[in-house]
Amino acid sequence: MSTASPVKTTAVAAQGVWKAYGQGEAQVVALRDVSVEFASGAFTAIMGPSGSGKSTLMHCLAGLDTTDRGTVGIGDTTITGLGDKALTKLRRDKIGFIFQQFNLLPTLTAEENITLPLAIAGAKADPDWIKRIIHTLDLTDRLSHKPTELSGGQQQRVACARALASRPEVVFADEPTGNLDTRSGAEVLNFLRTSVDDFGQTIVMVTHDPNAAAYADRVVFLADGQIVEDMADPTADKVIDKMKHFEELVAAAQGENA
Ligand SMILES: Nc1ncnc2c1ncn2[C@@H]1O[C@H](COP(=O)(O)OP(=O)(O)OP(=O)(O)O)[C@@H](O)[C@H]1O
Ligand SMILES: [Mg+2]
């Protein structure tokens, strides 16, 4: 459970979001009228079958992709309709990303990778804050190493530190443990949980893994571009049980929309 402030504000909100790719016969509707809010200081997992729209939703929420209809807000800013320049600035200042493939720059050290986004933004790193995340992630001895000299788990921990370095309004993570073994995955998930409980971070994480989802405060299930279930206080067993009955959930959602 989150121990963040009792007054919950909304960090991210989507209202009536539609998104399609391609034209005519080849068109794929990836999001169908999705409305969802993510509370500040909460850890939310997004689950659903492959192709259900999880990454698309995350990209639309993060301003990495545009919506066809509907609006997205980050904090008190409506990002829908913002120009490229304003969006780039907003992503840099308010959003942290963690990807499945780590996406570290190979020629830079771990420390340079962590502080690069701040340097690009022309922002001053808060040395105490950076030190604290590096310590929490157990990276103190690895700061001068290049990504090729780090294990997968260490690389992803560097990516976590990079995502949190600017204290963003929200961190989006797309299958952050997808390329990690169980132990390294647990380290990353424990850190994400700690960052919510101790630092009040807001996290939205896509995952296929019920055990990973159990670290979250809430799980939003997507199917066929729609939210079909919203679960509070998930456990791995609750999530697995829900996945077993997923076909019924989807049929019910489609029936409602027919
Ligand atoms: N750039 C694109 N061009 C065309 N179709 C796309 C594009 N991106 C996604 N799609 C389609 O939109 C649908 C949703 O894709 P999305 O990547 O959001 O799924 P996902 O839930 O993240 O799946 P996975 O679990 O496999 O990552 C899929 O049918 C996909 O093929
Ligand atoms: Mg995806």
PDB file of C-alpha atoms and ligand atoms in Angstrom:
ATOM      1  CA  MET A   1       0.000   0.000   0.000  1.00  0.00           C
ATOM      2  CA  SER A   2       1.059   3.503  -0.726  1.00  0.00           C
ATOM      3  CA  THR A   3       1.888   5.704   2.215  1.00  0.00           C
ATOM      4  CA  ALA A   4       1.877   8.842   0.091  1.00  0.00           C
ATOM      5  CA  SER A   5      -0.166  11.890   1.094  1.00  0.00           C
ATOM      6  CA  PRO A   6      -3.831  11.169   1.841  1.00  0.00           C
ATOM      7  CA  VAL A   7      -5.049  13.897  -0.532  1.00  0.00           C
ATOM      8  CA  LYS A   8      -4.837  12.276  -3.951  1.00  0.00           C
ATOM      9  CA  THR A   9      -4.412  14.523  -6.925  1.00  0.00           C
ATOM     10  CA  THR A  10      -4.473  13.248 -10.485  1.00  0.00           C
ATOM     11  CA  ALA A  11      -1.075  12.912 -12.146  1.00  0.00           C
ATOM     12  CA  VAL A  12      -2.264  11.639 -15.524  1.00  0.00           C
ATOM     13  CA  ALA A  13      -5.730  11.609 -17.081  1.00  0.00           C
ATOM     14  CA  ALA A  14      -7.065  10.317 -20.391  1.00  0.00           C
ATOM     15  CA  GLN A  15     -10.573  11.280 -21.467  1.00  0.00           C
ATOM     16  CA  GLY A  16     -12.329   9.541 -24.379  1.00  0.00           C
ATOM     17  CA  VAL A  17      -9.110   8.604 -26.178  1.00  0.00           C
ATOM     18  CA  TRP A  18      -9.303   6.938 -29.582  1.00  0.00           C
ATOM     19  CA  LYS A  19      -6.298   5.859 -31.621  1.00  0.00           C
ATOM     20  CA  ALA A  20      -6.182   4.017 -34.946  1.00  0.00           C
ATOM     21  CA  TYR A  21      -3.231   3.038 -37.123  1.00  0.00           C
ATOM     22  CA  GLY A  22      -3.420   2.742 -40.909  1.00  0.00           C
ATOM     23  CA  GLN A  23      -6.235   3.459 -43.332  1.00  0.00           C
ATOM     24  CA  GLY A  24      -9.270   1.682 -44.809  1.00  0.00           C
ATOM     25  CA  GLU A  25      -9.208  -2.110 -44.770  1.00  0.00           C
ATOM     26  CA  ALA A  26      -5.811  -2.185 -43.094  1.00  0.00           C
ATOM     27  CA  GLN A  27      -6.892   0.091 -40.260  1.00  0.00           C
ATOM     28  CA  VAL A  28      -6.290  -1.169 -36.719  1.00  0.00           C
ATOM     29  CA  VAL A  29      -8.171   0.540 -33.902  1.00  0.00           C
ATOM     30  CA  ALA A  30      -5.696   0.354 -31.020  1.00  0.00           C
ATOM     31  CA  LEU A  31      -7.657   2.420 -28.436  1.00  0.00           C
ATOM     32  CA  ARG A  32     -11.457   2.742 -28.273  1.00  0.00           C
ATOM     33  CA  ASP A  33     -12.780   5.529 -26.116  1.00  0.00           C
ATOM     34  CA  VAL A  34     -10.388   5.016 -23.207  1.00  0.00           C
ATOM     35  CA  SER A  35     -10.934   7.167 -20.117  1.00  0.00           C
ATOM     36  CA  VAL A  36      -8.703   6.570 -17.114  1.00  0.00           C
ATOM     37  CA  GLU A  37      -7.046   8.557 -14.332  1.00  0.00           C
ATOM     38  CA  PHE A  38      -3.828   7.811 -12.477  1.00  0.00           C
ATOM     39  CA  ALA A  39      -3.547   9.232  -8.981  1.00  0.00           C
ATOM     40  CA  SER A  40      -0.437  11.039  -7.849  1.00  0.00           C
ATOM     41  CA  GLY A  41       1.845   8.885  -5.706  1.00  0.00           C
ATOM     42  CA  ALA A  42       0.278   5.614  -6.858  1.00  0.00           C
ATOM     43  CA  PHE A  43       1.777   2.632  -8.662  1.00  0.00           C
ATOM     44  CA  THR A  44      -0.510   1.311 -11.420  1.00  0.00           C
ATOM     45  CA  ALA A  45       0.074  -1.711 -13.634  1.00  0.00           C
ATOM     46  CA  ILE A  46      -1.470  -2.046 -17.084  1.00  0.00           C
ATOM     47  CA  MET A  47      -2.074  -5.602 -18.273  1.00  0.00           C
ATOM     48  CA  GLY A  48      -3.748  -7.261 -21.239  1.00  0.00           C
ATOM     49  CA  PRO A  49      -3.076  -9.600 -24.154  1.00  0.00           C
ATOM     50  CA  SER A  50      -0.488  -8.805 -26.824  1.00  0.00           C
ATOM     51  CA  GLY A  51      -1.943  -6.215 -29.204  1.00  0.00           C
ATOM     52  CA  SER A  52      -4.570  -4.995 -26.697  1.00  0.00           C
ATOM     53  CA  GLY A  53      -3.229  -1.431 -26.832  1.00  0.00           C
ATOM     54  CA  LYS A  54      -1.043  -1.222 -23.721  1.00  0.00           C
ATOM     55  CA  SER A  55       1.971   0.405 -25.378  1.00  0.00           C
ATOM     56  CA  THR A  56      -0.274   2.615 -27.507  1.00  0.00           C
ATOM     57  CA  LEU A  57      -2.045   3.880 -24.377  1.00  0.00           C
ATOM     58  CA  MET A  58       1.252   4.533 -22.647  1.00  0.00           C
ATOM     59  CA  HIS A  59       2.633   6.372 -25.696  1.00  0.00           C
ATOM     60  CA  CYS A  60      -0.507   8.535 -25.922  1.00  0.00           C
ATOM     61  CA  LEU A  61      -0.395   9.275 -22.175  1.00  0.00           C
ATOM     62  CA  ALA A  62       3.264  10.257 -22.425  1.00  0.00           C
ATOM     63  CA  GLY A  63       2.858  12.485 -25.463  1.00  0.00           C
ATOM     64  CA  LEU A  64       5.046  10.180 -27.575  1.00  0.00           C
ATOM     65  CA  ASP A  65       2.106   9.608 -29.905  1.00  0.00           C
ATOM     66  CA  THR A  66      -0.940  11.746 -30.748  1.00  0.00           C
ATOM     67  CA  THR A  67      -4.554  10.753 -30.105  1.00  0.00           C
ATOM     68  CA  ASP A  68      -7.203  10.753 -32.867  1.00  0.00           C
ATOM     69  CA  ARG A  69      -9.911  11.877 -30.451  1.00  0.00           C
ATOM     70  CA  GLY A  70     -10.027  12.645 -26.743  1.00  0.00           C
ATOM     71  CA  THR A  71      -7.637  14.449 -24.442  1.00  0.00           C
ATOM     72  CA  VAL A  72      -4.663  13.619 -22.244  1.00  0.00           C
ATOM     73  CA  GLY A  73      -3.533  15.649 -19.256  1.00  0.00           C
ATOM     74  CA  ILE A  74      -0.277  15.469 -17.291  1.00  0.00           C
ATOM     75  CA  GLY A  75      -0.585  17.253 -13.959  1.00  0.00           C
ATOM     76  CA  ASP A  76      -2.528  20.427 -14.732  1.00  0.00           C
ATOM     77  CA  THR A  77      -1.378  20.583 -18.373  1.00  0.00           C
ATOM     78  CA  THR A  78      -3.556  19.341 -21.229  1.00  0.00           C
ATOM     79  CA  ILE A  79      -1.000  17.910 -23.626  1.00  0.00           C
ATOM     80  CA  THR A  80      -3.438  17.210 -26.460  1.00  0.00           C
ATOM     81  CA  GLY A  81      -2.823  19.780 -29.181  1.00  0.00           C
ATOM     82  CA  LEU A  82       0.525  20.977 -27.832  1.00  0.00           C
ATOM     83  CA  GLY A  83       3.153  21.647 -30.500  1.00  0.00           C
ATOM     84  CA  ASP A  84       6.301  19.549 -30.860  1.00  0.00           C
ATOM     85  CA  LYS A  85       8.478  21.992 -28.974  1.00  0.00           C
ATOM     86  CA  ALA A  86       6.164  22.289 -25.978  1.00  0.00           C
ATOM     87  CA  LEU A  87       5.655  18.523 -25.927  1.00  0.00           C
ATOM     88  CA  THR A  88       9.379  17.835 -25.968  1.00  0.00           C
ATOM     89  CA  LYS A  89       9.872  20.228 -23.077  1.00  0.00           C
ATOM     90  CA  LEU A  90       6.988  18.689 -21.131  1.00  0.00           C
ATOM     91  CA  ARG A  91       8.337  15.155 -21.653  1.00  0.00           C
ATOM     92  CA  ARG A  92      11.770  16.268 -20.513  1.00  0.00           C
ATOM     93  CA  ASP A  93      10.522  18.083 -17.410  1.00  0.00           C
ATOM     94  CA  LYS A  94       7.579  15.982 -16.254  1.00  0.00           C
ATOM     95  CA  ILE A  95       7.985  12.439 -17.549  1.00  0.00           C
ATOM     96  CA  GLY A  96      10.461   9.628 -16.928  1.00  0.00           C
ATOM     97  CA  PHE A  97      10.664   6.522 -19.116  1.00  0.00           C
ATOM     98  CA  ILE A  98      11.854   2.993 -18.503  1.00  0.00           C
ATOM     99  CA  PHE A  99      11.811   0.638 -21.496  1.00  0.00           C
ATOM    100  CA  GLN A 100      12.163  -3.117 -21.843  1.00  0.00           C
ATOM    101  CA  GLN A 101      15.445  -2.647 -23.779  1.00  0.00           C
ATOM    102  CA  PHE A 102      17.051  -0.285 -21.203  1.00  0.00           C
ATOM    103  CA  ASN A 103      17.952   2.238 -24.001  1.00  0.00           C
ATOM    104  CA  LEU A 104      21.206   3.429 -22.421  1.00  0.00           C
ATOM    105  CA  LEU A 105      23.788   5.263 -24.507  1.00  0.00           C
ATOM    106  CA  PRO A 106      26.688   2.825 -25.016  1.00  0.00           C
ATOM    107  CA  THR A 107      29.526   5.356 -25.049  1.00  0.00           C
ATOM    108  CA  LEU A 108      28.528   6.973 -21.749  1.00  0.00           C
ATOM    109  CA  THR A 109      29.186   5.711 -18.236  1.00  0.00           C
ATOM    110  CA  ALA A 110      26.364   4.746 -15.910  1.00  0.00           C
ATOM    111  CA  GLU A 111      26.640   8.086 -14.138  1.00  0.00           C
ATOM    112  CA  GLU A 112      26.601  10.054 -17.404  1.00  0.00           C
ATOM    113  CA  ASN A 113      23.574   8.085 -18.572  1.00  0.00           C
ATOM    114  CA  ILE A 114      21.752   8.950 -15.347  1.00  0.00           C
ATOM    115  CA  THR A 115      22.425  12.684 -15.517  1.00  0.00           C
ATOM    116  CA  LEU A 116      22.322  13.173 -19.314  1.00  0.00           C
ATOM    117  CA  PRO A 117      18.614  14.125 -19.530  1.00  0.00           C
ATOM    118  CA  LEU A 118      19.141  16.781 -16.858  1.00  0.00           C
ATOM    119  CA  ALA A 119      22.173  18.094 -18.740  1.00  0.00           C
ATOM    120  CA  ILE A 120      20.171  18.262 -21.969  1.00  0.00           C
ATOM    121  CA  ALA A 121      17.374  20.097 -20.184  1.00  0.00           C
ATOM    122  CA  GLY A 122      19.932  22.550 -18.831  1.00  0.00           C
ATOM    123  CA  ALA A 123      18.707  21.647 -15.360  1.00  0.00           C
ATOM    124  CA  LYS A 124      20.989  21.348 -12.372  1.00  0.00           C
ATOM    125  CA  ALA A 125      21.056  17.902 -10.823  1.00  0.00           C
ATOM    126  CA  ASP A 126      20.175  17.832  -7.140  1.00  0.00           C
ATOM    127  CA  PRO A 127      23.284  15.973  -5.905  1.00  0.00           C
ATOM    128  CA  ASP A 128      21.639  14.682  -2.712  1.00  0.00           C
ATOM    129  CA  TRP A 129      18.692  13.327  -4.637  1.00  0.00           C
ATOM    130  CA  ILE A 130      20.875  11.646  -7.294  1.00  0.00           C
ATOM    131  CA  LYS A 131      23.033  10.157  -4.538  1.00  0.00           C
ATOM    132  CA  ARG A 132      19.968   8.817  -2.772  1.00  0.00           C
ATOM    133  CA  ILE A 133      18.565   7.034  -5.841  1.00  0.00           C
ATOM    134  CA  ILE A 134      21.980   5.658  -6.774  1.00  0.00           C
ATOM    135  CA  HIS A 135      22.367   4.344  -3.243  1.00  0.00           C
ATOM    136  CA  THR A 136      18.837   2.887  -3.170  1.00  0.00           C
ATOM    137  CA  LEU A 137      19.561   1.157  -6.497  1.00  0.00           C
ATOM    138  CA  ASP A 138      22.901  -0.149  -5.214  1.00  0.00           C
ATOM    139  CA  LEU A 139      24.792   1.401  -8.154  1.00  0.00           C
ATOM    140  CA  THR A 140      27.442   3.293  -6.191  1.00  0.00           C
ATOM    141  CA  ASP A 141      30.218   0.906  -7.322  1.00  0.00           C
ATOM    142  CA  ARG A 142      29.116   0.877 -10.941  1.00  0.00           C
ATOM    143  CA  LEU A 143      28.982   4.565 -11.824  1.00  0.00           C
ATOM    144  CA  SER A 144      32.089   4.657 -14.030  1.00  0.00           C
ATOM    145  CA  HIS A 145      31.122   1.524 -15.981  1.00  0.00           C
ATOM    146  CA  LYS A 146      29.793   1.597 -19.547  1.00  0.00           C
ATOM    147  CA  PRO A 147      26.544  -0.295 -20.284  1.00  0.00           C
ATOM    148  CA  THR A 148      28.442  -3.235 -21.898  1.00  0.00           C
ATOM    149  CA  GLU A 149      30.285  -3.671 -18.589  1.00  0.00           C
ATOM    150  CA  LEU A 150      27.022  -3.985 -16.660  1.00  0.00           C
ATOM    151  CA  SER A 151      24.606  -6.892 -16.241  1.00  0.00           C
ATOM    152  CA  GLY A 152      21.081  -6.565 -17.594  1.00  0.00           C
ATOM    153  CA  GLY A 153      19.737  -5.944 -14.102  1.00  0.00           C
ATOM    154  CA  GLN A 154      22.358  -3.260 -13.463  1.00  0.00           C
ATOM    155  CA  GLN A 155      21.590  -1.602 -16.811  1.00  0.00           C
ATOM    156  CA  GLN A 156      17.896  -1.480 -15.977  1.00  0.00           C
ATOM    157  CA  ARG A 157      18.688  -0.031 -12.549  1.00  0.00           C
ATOM    158  CA  VAL A 158      20.672   2.710 -14.314  1.00  0.00           C
ATOM    159  CA  ALA A 159      17.631   3.307 -16.528  1.00  0.00           C
ATOM    160  CA  CYS A 160      15.476   3.558 -13.361  1.00  0.00           C
ATOM    161  CA  ALA A 161      17.861   6.121 -11.868  1.00  0.00           C
ATOM    162  CA  ARG A 162      17.798   8.095 -15.130  1.00  0.00           C
ATOM    163  CA  ALA A 163      13.980   8.071 -15.142  1.00  0.00           C
ATOM    164  CA  LEU A 164      13.774   9.406 -11.592  1.00  0.00           C
ATOM    165  CA  ALA A 165      16.686  11.857 -11.720  1.00  0.00           C
ATOM    166  CA  SER A 166      14.530  14.860 -12.595  1.00  0.00           C
ATOM    167  CA  ARG A 167      11.807  13.895 -10.057  1.00  0.00           C
ATOM    168  CA  PRO A 168       9.243  13.672 -12.856  1.00  0.00           C
ATOM    169  CA  GLU A 169       5.505  14.032 -12.346  1.00  0.00           C
ATOM    170  CA  VAL A 170       5.124  10.454 -13.620  1.00  0.00           C
ATOM    171  CA  VAL A 171       7.326   7.525 -14.659  1.00  0.00           C
ATOM    172  CA  PHE A 172       6.066   5.330 -17.495  1.00  0.00           C
ATOM    173  CA  ALA A 173       7.605   1.865 -17.662  1.00  0.00           C
ATOM    174  CA  ASP A 174       6.855  -0.495 -20.583  1.00  0.00           C
ATOM    175  CA  GLU A 175       7.660  -4.051 -19.461  1.00  0.00           C
ATOM    176  CA  PRO A 176      10.677  -2.929 -17.410  1.00  0.00           C
ATOM    177  CA  THR A 177      11.335  -6.480 -16.204  1.00  0.00           C
ATOM    178  CA  GLY A 178      10.652  -8.180 -19.570  1.00  0.00           C
ATOM    179  CA  ASN A 179      14.354  -8.789 -20.277  1.00  0.00           C
ATOM    180  CA  LEU A 180      15.435  -9.572 -16.716  1.00  0.00           C
ATOM    181  CA  ASP A 181      15.769 -12.777 -14.722  1.00  0.00           C
ATOM    182  CA  THR A 182      13.500 -13.172 -11.688  1.00  0.00           C
ATOM    183  CA  ARG A 183      15.990 -11.812  -9.161  1.00  0.00           C
ATOM    184  CA  SER A 184      17.006  -8.741 -11.201  1.00  0.00           C
ATOM    185  CA  GLY A 185      13.347  -8.146 -12.001  1.00  0.00           C
ATOM    186  CA  ALA A 186      12.477  -8.231  -8.301  1.00  0.00           C
ATOM    187  CA  GLU A 187      15.218  -5.659  -7.589  1.00  0.00           C
ATOM    188  CA  VAL A 188      13.790  -3.281 -10.168  1.00  0.00           C
ATOM    189  CA  LEU A 189      10.223  -3.816  -8.916  1.00  0.00           C
ATOM    190  CA  ASN A 190      11.279  -3.302  -5.304  1.00  0.00           C
ATOM    191  CA  PHE A 191      12.891  -0.036  -6.325  1.00  0.00           C
ATOM    192  CA  LEU A 192       9.769   1.130  -8.163  1.00  0.00           C
ATOM    193  CA  ARG A 193       7.690   0.238  -5.088  1.00  0.00           C
ATOM    194  CA  THR A 194      10.126   2.090  -2.798  1.00  0.00           C
ATOM    195  CA  SER A 195      10.086   5.158  -5.031  1.00  0.00           C
ATOM    196  CA  VAL A 196       6.296   5.295  -4.657  1.00  0.00           C
ATOM    197  CA  ASP A 197       6.240   4.628  -0.896  1.00  0.00           C
ATOM    198  CA  ASP A 198       9.238   6.728   0.126  1.00  0.00           C
ATOM    199  CA  PHE A 199       9.519   9.414  -2.569  1.00  0.00           C
ATOM    200  CA  GLY A 200       5.833   9.758  -3.556  1.00  0.00           C
ATOM    201  CA  GLN A 201       6.645   8.906  -7.174  1.00  0.00           C
ATOM    202  CA  THR A 202       3.753   8.182  -9.577  1.00  0.00           C
ATOM    203  CA  ILE A 203       4.324   5.096 -11.729  1.00  0.00           C
ATOM    204  CA  VAL A 204       2.403   3.559 -14.618  1.00  0.00           C
ATOM    205  CA  MET A 205       3.886   0.207 -15.670  1.00  0.00           C
ATOM    206  CA  VAL A 206       2.924  -2.154 -18.485  1.00  0.00           C
ATOM    207  CA  THR A 207       3.584  -5.794 -17.632  1.00  0.00           C
ATOM    208  CA  HIS A 208       2.608  -9.328 -18.677  1.00  0.00           C
ATOM    209  CA  ASP A 209       3.714 -10.778 -15.351  1.00  0.00           C
ATOM    210  CA  PRO A 210       1.133 -11.251 -12.533  1.00  0.00           C
ATOM    211  CA  ASN A 211       3.958 -11.257  -9.985  1.00  0.00           C
ATOM    212  CA  ALA A 212       5.159  -7.872 -11.254  1.00  0.00           C
ATOM    213  CA  ALA A 213       1.594  -6.513 -11.248  1.00  0.00           C
ATOM    214  CA  ALA A 214       1.287  -7.531  -7.582  1.00  0.00           C
ATOM    215  CA  TYR A 215       3.834  -4.801  -6.682  1.00  0.00           C
ATOM    216  CA  ALA A 216       1.331  -2.181  -7.870  1.00  0.00           C
ATOM    217  CA  ASP A 217      -1.550  -0.529  -5.983  1.00  0.00           C
ATOM    218  CA  ARG A 218      -3.908  -1.091  -8.868  1.00  0.00           C
ATOM    219  CA  VAL A 219      -4.136  -3.040 -12.125  1.00  0.00           C
ATOM    220  CA  VAL A 220      -5.964  -1.749 -15.199  1.00  0.00           C
ATOM    221  CA  PHE A 221      -6.760  -4.504 -17.718  1.00  0.00           C
ATOM    222  CA  LEU A 222      -7.005  -3.712 -21.418  1.00  0.00           C
ATOM    223  CA  ALA A 223      -8.545  -5.904 -24.095  1.00  0.00           C
ATOM    224  CA  ASP A 224      -9.088  -4.963 -27.704  1.00  0.00           C
ATOM    225  CA  GLY A 225      -8.336  -1.297 -27.019  1.00  0.00           C
ATOM    226  CA  GLN A 226     -10.731  -0.963 -24.094  1.00  0.00           C
ATOM    227  CA  ILE A 227     -10.423  -1.018 -20.318  1.00  0.00           C
ATOM    228  CA  VAL A 228     -12.287  -4.120 -19.171  1.00  0.00           C
ATOM    229  CA  GLU A 229     -11.299  -4.270 -15.502  1.00  0.00           C
ATOM    230  CA  ASP A 230      -9.878  -2.008 -12.808  1.00  0.00           C
ATOM    231  CA  MET A 231      -8.500  -3.940  -9.807  1.00  0.00           C
ATOM    232  CA  ALA A 232      -7.428  -2.390  -6.500  1.00  0.00           C
ATOM    233  CA  ASP A 233      -4.799  -3.958  -4.225  1.00  0.00           C
ATOM    234  CA  PRO A 234      -3.780  -6.748  -6.615  1.00  0.00           C
ATOM    235  CA  THR A 235      -2.112  -9.977  -5.592  1.00  0.00           C
ATOM    236  CA  ALA A 236      -0.539 -12.406  -8.085  1.00  0.00           C
ATOM    237  CA  ASP A 237      -3.361 -14.883  -7.382  1.00  0.00           C
ATOM    238  CA  LYS A 238      -6.093 -12.292  -7.953  1.00  0.00           C
ATOM    239  CA  VAL A 239      -4.451 -11.248 -11.222  1.00  0.00           C
ATOM    240  CA  ILE A 240      -4.007 -14.845 -12.432  1.00  0.00           C
ATOM    241  CA  ASP A 241      -7.625 -15.577 -11.580  1.00  0.00           C
ATOM    242  CA  LYS A 242      -8.773 -12.515 -13.529  1.00  0.00           C
ATOM    243  CA  MET A 243      -6.651 -13.542 -16.529  1.00  0.00           C
ATOM    244  CA  LYS A 244      -8.298 -16.997 -16.489  1.00  0.00           C
ATOM    245  CA  HIS A 245     -11.688 -15.364 -16.899  1.00  0.00           C
ATOM    246  CA  PHE A 246     -10.476 -12.812 -19.372  1.00  0.00           C
ATOM    247  CA  GLU A 247     -12.419 -14.101 -22.379  1.00  0.00           C
ATOM    248  CA  GLU A 248     -15.683 -13.629 -20.450  1.00  0.00           C
ATOM    249  CA  LEU A 249     -14.665 -10.092 -19.443  1.00  0.00           C
ATOM    250  CA  VAL A 250     -13.920  -9.183 -23.048  1.00  0.00           C
ATOM    251  CA  ALA A 251     -17.184 -10.671 -24.301  1.00  0.00           C
ATOM    252  CA  ALA A 252     -19.085  -8.705 -21.635  1.00  0.00           C
ATOM    253  CA  ALA A 253     -17.314  -5.456 -22.576  1.00  0.00           C
ATOM    254  CA  GLN A 254     -18.011  -6.027 -26.272  1.00  0.00           C
ATOM    255  CA  GLY A 255     -21.666  -6.812 -25.480  1.00  0.00           C
ATOM    256  CA  GLU A 256     -22.009  -3.524 -23.613  1.00  0.00           C
ATOM    257  CA  ASN A 257     -20.606  -1.658 -26.589  1.00  0.00           C
ATOM    258  CA  ALA A 258     -22.654  -3.465 -29.230  1.00  0.00           C
TER     259      ALA A 258
HETATM  260  N1  LIG B   1       2.876   2.110 -35.456  1.00  0.00           N
HETATM  261  C1  LIG B   1       1.883   1.234 -35.679  1.00  0.00           C
HETATM  262  N2  LIG B   1       1.395   1.030 -36.918  1.00  0.00           N
HETATM  263  C2  LIG B   1       0.387   0.178 -37.154  1.00  0.00           C
HETATM  264  N3  LIG B   1      -0.204  -0.543 -36.202  1.00  0.00           N
HETATM  265  C3  LIG B   1       0.241  -0.410 -34.940  1.00  0.00           C
HETATM  266  C4  LIG B   1       1.318   0.478 -34.611  1.00  0.00           C
HETATM  267  N4  LIG B   1       1.542   0.392 -33.276  1.00  0.00           N
HETATM  268  C5  LIG B   1       0.656  -0.505 -32.792  1.00  0.00           C
HETATM  269  N5  LIG B   1      -0.127  -0.985 -33.787  1.00  0.00           N
HETATM  270  C6  LIG B   1      -1.237  -1.954 -33.627  1.00  0.00           C
HETATM  271  O1  LIG B   1      -2.093  -1.484 -32.609  1.00  0.00           O
HETATM  272  C7  LIG B   1      -2.513  -2.560 -31.769  1.00  0.00           C
HETATM  273  C8  LIG B   1      -2.080  -2.282 -30.323  1.00  0.00           C
HETATM  274  O2  LIG B   1      -0.662  -2.342 -30.266  1.00  0.00           O
HETATM  275  P1  LIG B   1       0.178  -2.131 -28.923  1.00  0.00           P
HETATM  276  O3  LIG B   1       1.602  -2.069 -29.304  1.00  0.00           O
HETATM  277  O4  LIG B   1      -0.400  -0.990 -28.190  1.00  0.00           O
HETATM  278  O5  LIG B   1      -0.158  -3.486 -28.141  1.00  0.00           O
HETATM  279  P2  LIG B   1       0.411  -4.020 -26.743  1.00  0.00           P
HETATM  280  O6  LIG B   1      -0.786  -4.258 -25.888  1.00  0.00           O
HETATM  281  O7  LIG B   1       1.452  -3.115 -26.242  1.00  0.00           O
HETATM  282  O8  LIG B   1       1.016  -5.430 -27.182  1.00  0.00           O
HETATM  283  P3  LIG B   1       2.345  -6.197 -26.644  1.00  0.00           P
HETATM  284  O9  LIG B   1       1.934  -6.853 -25.372  1.00  0.00           O
HETATM  285  O10 LIG B   1       2.597  -7.205 -27.732  1.00  0.00           O
HETATM  286  O11 LIG B   1       3.443  -5.209 -26.501  1.00  0.00           O
HETATM  287  C9  LIG B   1      -1.908  -3.832 -32.355  1.00  0.00           C
HETATM  288  O12 LIG B   1      -2.864  -4.432 -33.185  1.00  0.00           O
HETATM  289  C10 LIG B   1      -0.738  -3.306 -33.164  1.00  0.00           C
HETATM  290  O13 LIG B   1      -0.462  -4.152 -34.250  1.00  0.00           O
HETATM  291 MG    MG B   2       3.559  -3.320 -25.959  1.00  0.00          MG
END
